[in-house]
PDB file of C-alpha atoms in Angstrom:
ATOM      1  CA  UNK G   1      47.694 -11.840  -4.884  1.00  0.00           C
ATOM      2  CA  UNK G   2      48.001  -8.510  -2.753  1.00  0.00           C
ATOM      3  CA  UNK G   3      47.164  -9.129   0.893  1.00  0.00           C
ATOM      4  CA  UNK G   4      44.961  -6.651   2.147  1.00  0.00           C
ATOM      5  CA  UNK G   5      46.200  -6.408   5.298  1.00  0.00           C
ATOM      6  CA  UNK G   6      49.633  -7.738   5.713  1.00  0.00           C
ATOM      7  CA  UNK G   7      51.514  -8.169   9.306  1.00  0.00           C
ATOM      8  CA  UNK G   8      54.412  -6.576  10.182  1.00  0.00           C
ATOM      9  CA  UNK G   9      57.663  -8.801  10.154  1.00  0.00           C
ATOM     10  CA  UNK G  10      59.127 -10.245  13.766  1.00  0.00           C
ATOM     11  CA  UNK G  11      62.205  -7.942  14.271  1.00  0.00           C
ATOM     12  CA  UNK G  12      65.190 -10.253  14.345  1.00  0.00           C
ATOM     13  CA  UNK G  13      67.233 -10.005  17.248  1.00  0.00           C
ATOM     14  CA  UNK G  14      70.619 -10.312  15.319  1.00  0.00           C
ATOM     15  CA  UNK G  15      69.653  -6.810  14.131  1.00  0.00           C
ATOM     16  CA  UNK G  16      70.035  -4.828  16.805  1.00  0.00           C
ATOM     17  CA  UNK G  17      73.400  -4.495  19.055  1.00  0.00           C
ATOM     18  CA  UNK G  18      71.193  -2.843  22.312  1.00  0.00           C
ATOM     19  CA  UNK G  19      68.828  -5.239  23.624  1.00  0.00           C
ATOM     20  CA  UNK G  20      67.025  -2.403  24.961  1.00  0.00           C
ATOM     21  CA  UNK G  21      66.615  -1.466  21.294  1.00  0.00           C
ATOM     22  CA  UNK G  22      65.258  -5.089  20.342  1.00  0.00           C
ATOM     23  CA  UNK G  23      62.361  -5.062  23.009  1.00  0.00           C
ATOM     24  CA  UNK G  24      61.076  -1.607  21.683  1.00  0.00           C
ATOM     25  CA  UNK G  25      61.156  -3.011  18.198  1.00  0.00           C
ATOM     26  CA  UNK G  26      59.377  -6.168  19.548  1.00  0.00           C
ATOM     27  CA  UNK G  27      56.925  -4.359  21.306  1.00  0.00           C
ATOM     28  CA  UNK G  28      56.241  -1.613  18.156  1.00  0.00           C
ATOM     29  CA  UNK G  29      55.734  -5.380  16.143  1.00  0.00           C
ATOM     30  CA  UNK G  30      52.744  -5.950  18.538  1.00  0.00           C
ATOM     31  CA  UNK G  31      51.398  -2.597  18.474  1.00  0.00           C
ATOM     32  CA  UNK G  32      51.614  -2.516  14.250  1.00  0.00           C
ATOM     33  CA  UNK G  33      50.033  -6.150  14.811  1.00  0.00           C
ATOM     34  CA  UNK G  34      47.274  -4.893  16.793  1.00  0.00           C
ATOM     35  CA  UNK G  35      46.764  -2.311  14.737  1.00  0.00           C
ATOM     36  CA  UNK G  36      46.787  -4.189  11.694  1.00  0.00           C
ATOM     37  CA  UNK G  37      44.244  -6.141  13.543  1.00  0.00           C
ATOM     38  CA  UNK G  38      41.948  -3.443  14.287  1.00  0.00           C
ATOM     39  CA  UNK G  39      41.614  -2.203  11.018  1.00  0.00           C
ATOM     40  CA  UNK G  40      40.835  -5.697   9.532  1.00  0.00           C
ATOM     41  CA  UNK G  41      38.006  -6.067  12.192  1.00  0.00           C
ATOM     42  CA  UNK G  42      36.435  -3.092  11.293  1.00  0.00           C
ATOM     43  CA  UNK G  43      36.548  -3.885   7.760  1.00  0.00           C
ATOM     44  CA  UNK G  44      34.783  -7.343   8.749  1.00  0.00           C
ATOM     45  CA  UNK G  45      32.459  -5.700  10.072  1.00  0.00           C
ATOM     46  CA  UNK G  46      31.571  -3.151   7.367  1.00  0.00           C
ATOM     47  CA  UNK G  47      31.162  -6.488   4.953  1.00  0.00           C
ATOM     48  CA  UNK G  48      28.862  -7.883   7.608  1.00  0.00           C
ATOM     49  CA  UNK G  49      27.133  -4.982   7.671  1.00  0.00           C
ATOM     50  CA  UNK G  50      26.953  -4.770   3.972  1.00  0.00           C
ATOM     51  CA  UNK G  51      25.452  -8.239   3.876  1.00  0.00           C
ATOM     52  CA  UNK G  52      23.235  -7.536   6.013  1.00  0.00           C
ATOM     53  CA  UNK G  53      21.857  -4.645   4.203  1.00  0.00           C
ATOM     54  CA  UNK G  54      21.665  -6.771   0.880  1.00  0.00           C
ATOM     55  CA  UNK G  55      19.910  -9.535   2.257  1.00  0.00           C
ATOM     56  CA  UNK G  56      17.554  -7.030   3.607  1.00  0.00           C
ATOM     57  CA  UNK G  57      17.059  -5.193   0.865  1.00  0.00           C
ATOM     58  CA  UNK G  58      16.805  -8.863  -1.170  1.00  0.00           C
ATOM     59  CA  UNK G  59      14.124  -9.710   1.757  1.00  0.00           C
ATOM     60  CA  UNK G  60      11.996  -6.461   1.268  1.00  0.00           C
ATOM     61  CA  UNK G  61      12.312  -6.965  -2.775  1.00  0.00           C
ATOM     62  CA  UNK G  62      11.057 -10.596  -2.846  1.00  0.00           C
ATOM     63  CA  UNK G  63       8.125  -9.588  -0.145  1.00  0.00           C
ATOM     64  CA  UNK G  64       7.058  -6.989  -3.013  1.00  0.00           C
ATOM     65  CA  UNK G  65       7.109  -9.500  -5.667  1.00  0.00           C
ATOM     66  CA  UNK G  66       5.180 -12.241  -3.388  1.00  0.00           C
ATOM     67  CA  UNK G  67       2.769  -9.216  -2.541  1.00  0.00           C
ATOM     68  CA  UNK G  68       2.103  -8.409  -6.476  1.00  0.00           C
ATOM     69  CA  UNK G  69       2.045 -11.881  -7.236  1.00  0.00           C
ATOM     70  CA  UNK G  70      -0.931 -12.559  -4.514  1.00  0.00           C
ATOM     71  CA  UNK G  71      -2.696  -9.532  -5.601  1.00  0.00           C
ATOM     72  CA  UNK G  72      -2.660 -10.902  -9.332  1.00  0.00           C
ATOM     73  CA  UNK G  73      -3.759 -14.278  -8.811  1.00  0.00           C
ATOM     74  CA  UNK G  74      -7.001 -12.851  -6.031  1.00  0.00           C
ATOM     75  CA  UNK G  75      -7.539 -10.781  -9.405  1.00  0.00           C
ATOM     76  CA  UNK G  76      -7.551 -13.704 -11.279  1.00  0.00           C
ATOM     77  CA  UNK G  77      -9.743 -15.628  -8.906  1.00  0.00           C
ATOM     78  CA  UNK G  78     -11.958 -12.419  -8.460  1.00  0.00           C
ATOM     79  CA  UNK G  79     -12.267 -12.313 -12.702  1.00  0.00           C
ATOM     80  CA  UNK G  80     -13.311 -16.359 -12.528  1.00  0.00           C
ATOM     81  CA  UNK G  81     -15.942 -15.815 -10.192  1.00  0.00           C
ATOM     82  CA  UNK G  82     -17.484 -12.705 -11.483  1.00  0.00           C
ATOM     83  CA  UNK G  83     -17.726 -14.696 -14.812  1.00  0.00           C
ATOM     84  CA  UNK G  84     -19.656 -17.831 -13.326  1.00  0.00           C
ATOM     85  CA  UNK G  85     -21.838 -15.194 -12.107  1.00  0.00           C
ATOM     86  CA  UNK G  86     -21.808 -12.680 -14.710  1.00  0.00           C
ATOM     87  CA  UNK G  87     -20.884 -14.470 -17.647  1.00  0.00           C
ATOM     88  CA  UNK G  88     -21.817 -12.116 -20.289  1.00  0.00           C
ATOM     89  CA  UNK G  89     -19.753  -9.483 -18.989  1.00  0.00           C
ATOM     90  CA  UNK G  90     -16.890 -11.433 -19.099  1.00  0.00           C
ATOM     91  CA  UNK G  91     -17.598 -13.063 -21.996  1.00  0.00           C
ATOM     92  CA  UNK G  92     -17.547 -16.434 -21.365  1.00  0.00           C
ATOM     93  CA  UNK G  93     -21.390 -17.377 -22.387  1.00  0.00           C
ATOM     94  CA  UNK G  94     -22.284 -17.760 -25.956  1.00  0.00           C
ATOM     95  CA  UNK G  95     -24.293 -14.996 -26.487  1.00  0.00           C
ATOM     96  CA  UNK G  96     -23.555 -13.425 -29.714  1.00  0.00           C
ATOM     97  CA  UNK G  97     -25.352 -10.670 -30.701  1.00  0.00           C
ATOM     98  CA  UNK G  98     -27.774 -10.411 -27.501  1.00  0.00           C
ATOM     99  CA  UNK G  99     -26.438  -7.733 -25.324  1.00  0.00           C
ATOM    100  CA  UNK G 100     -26.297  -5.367 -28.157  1.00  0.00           C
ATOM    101  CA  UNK G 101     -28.335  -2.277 -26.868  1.00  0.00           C
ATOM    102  CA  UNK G 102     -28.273  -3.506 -23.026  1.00  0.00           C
ATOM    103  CA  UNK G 103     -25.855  -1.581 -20.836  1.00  0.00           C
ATOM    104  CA  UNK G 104     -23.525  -2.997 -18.825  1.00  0.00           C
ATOM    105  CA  UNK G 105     -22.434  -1.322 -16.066  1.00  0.00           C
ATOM    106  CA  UNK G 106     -22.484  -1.751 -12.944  1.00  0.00           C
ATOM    107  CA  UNK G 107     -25.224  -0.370 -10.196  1.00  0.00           C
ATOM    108  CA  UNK G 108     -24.337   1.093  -7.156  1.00  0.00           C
ATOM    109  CA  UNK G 109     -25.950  -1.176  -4.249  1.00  0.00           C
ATOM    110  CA  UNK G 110     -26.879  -4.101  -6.199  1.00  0.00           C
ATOM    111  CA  UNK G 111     -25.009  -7.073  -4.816  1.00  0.00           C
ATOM    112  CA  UNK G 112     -22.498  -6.931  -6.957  1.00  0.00           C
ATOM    113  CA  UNK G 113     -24.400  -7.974  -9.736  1.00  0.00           C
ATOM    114  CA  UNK G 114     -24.425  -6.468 -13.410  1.00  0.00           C
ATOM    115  CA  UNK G 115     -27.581  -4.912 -15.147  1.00  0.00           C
ATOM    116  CA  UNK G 116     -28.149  -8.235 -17.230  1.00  0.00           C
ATOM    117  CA  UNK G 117     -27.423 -10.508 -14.139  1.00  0.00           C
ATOM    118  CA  UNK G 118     -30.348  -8.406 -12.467  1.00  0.00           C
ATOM    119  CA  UNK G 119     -32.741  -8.460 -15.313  1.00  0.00           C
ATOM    120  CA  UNK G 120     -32.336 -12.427 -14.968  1.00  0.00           C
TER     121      UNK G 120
END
């Protein structure tokens, strides 16, 4: 497995014959360190970020599908009571055969009630 950010190695002080030479190369291993360091904290936080933005955008989707899914079942309870009080239109009386001729739409101002409700 490739490690995506690796760390410099110590320097080894058996290396180098001038100590002056070892302490630069120790302190060049903690500035590649921090820098090594940096970069992985940045790329933290651009995943974070990127989760973030899913789980937003996952938020927003679901609150559209809860909103649709509301809207369908007030239809649904909207289509029930219009047919306990219109059942004809809706079709859920038996009456074969007697609305033929009658028209069915609805009037403007009228309660909310269709033509054969109001002839009742």
């Amino acid at each position: 497995m490739k490690v995506k950010f690796p760390l410099p190695e110590y320097p080894q002080e058996g290396q180098y014959d001038d100590p002056v030479q070892y302490e630069m190369a120790v302190m060049l291993f903690g500035v590649d360190c921090m820098s090594v360091l940096v970069q992985y904290d940045k790329w933290v936080n651009c995943e974070q970020i990127t989760d973030i933005a899913h789980a937003s955008e996952a938020a927003h989707l679901q609150a559209e599908a809860d909103k649709w899914q509301q809207e369908v079942e007030e239809a649904k309870e909207y289509q029930a009571s219009e047919g306990e009080r219109c059942p004809k239109k809706w079709g859920h009386a038996n009456t074969a055969g007697s609305c033929r001729g009658v028209d069915l739409r609805w009037q403007e101002g009228v309660e909310g009630l269709c033509i054969l409700c109001k002839m009742r």
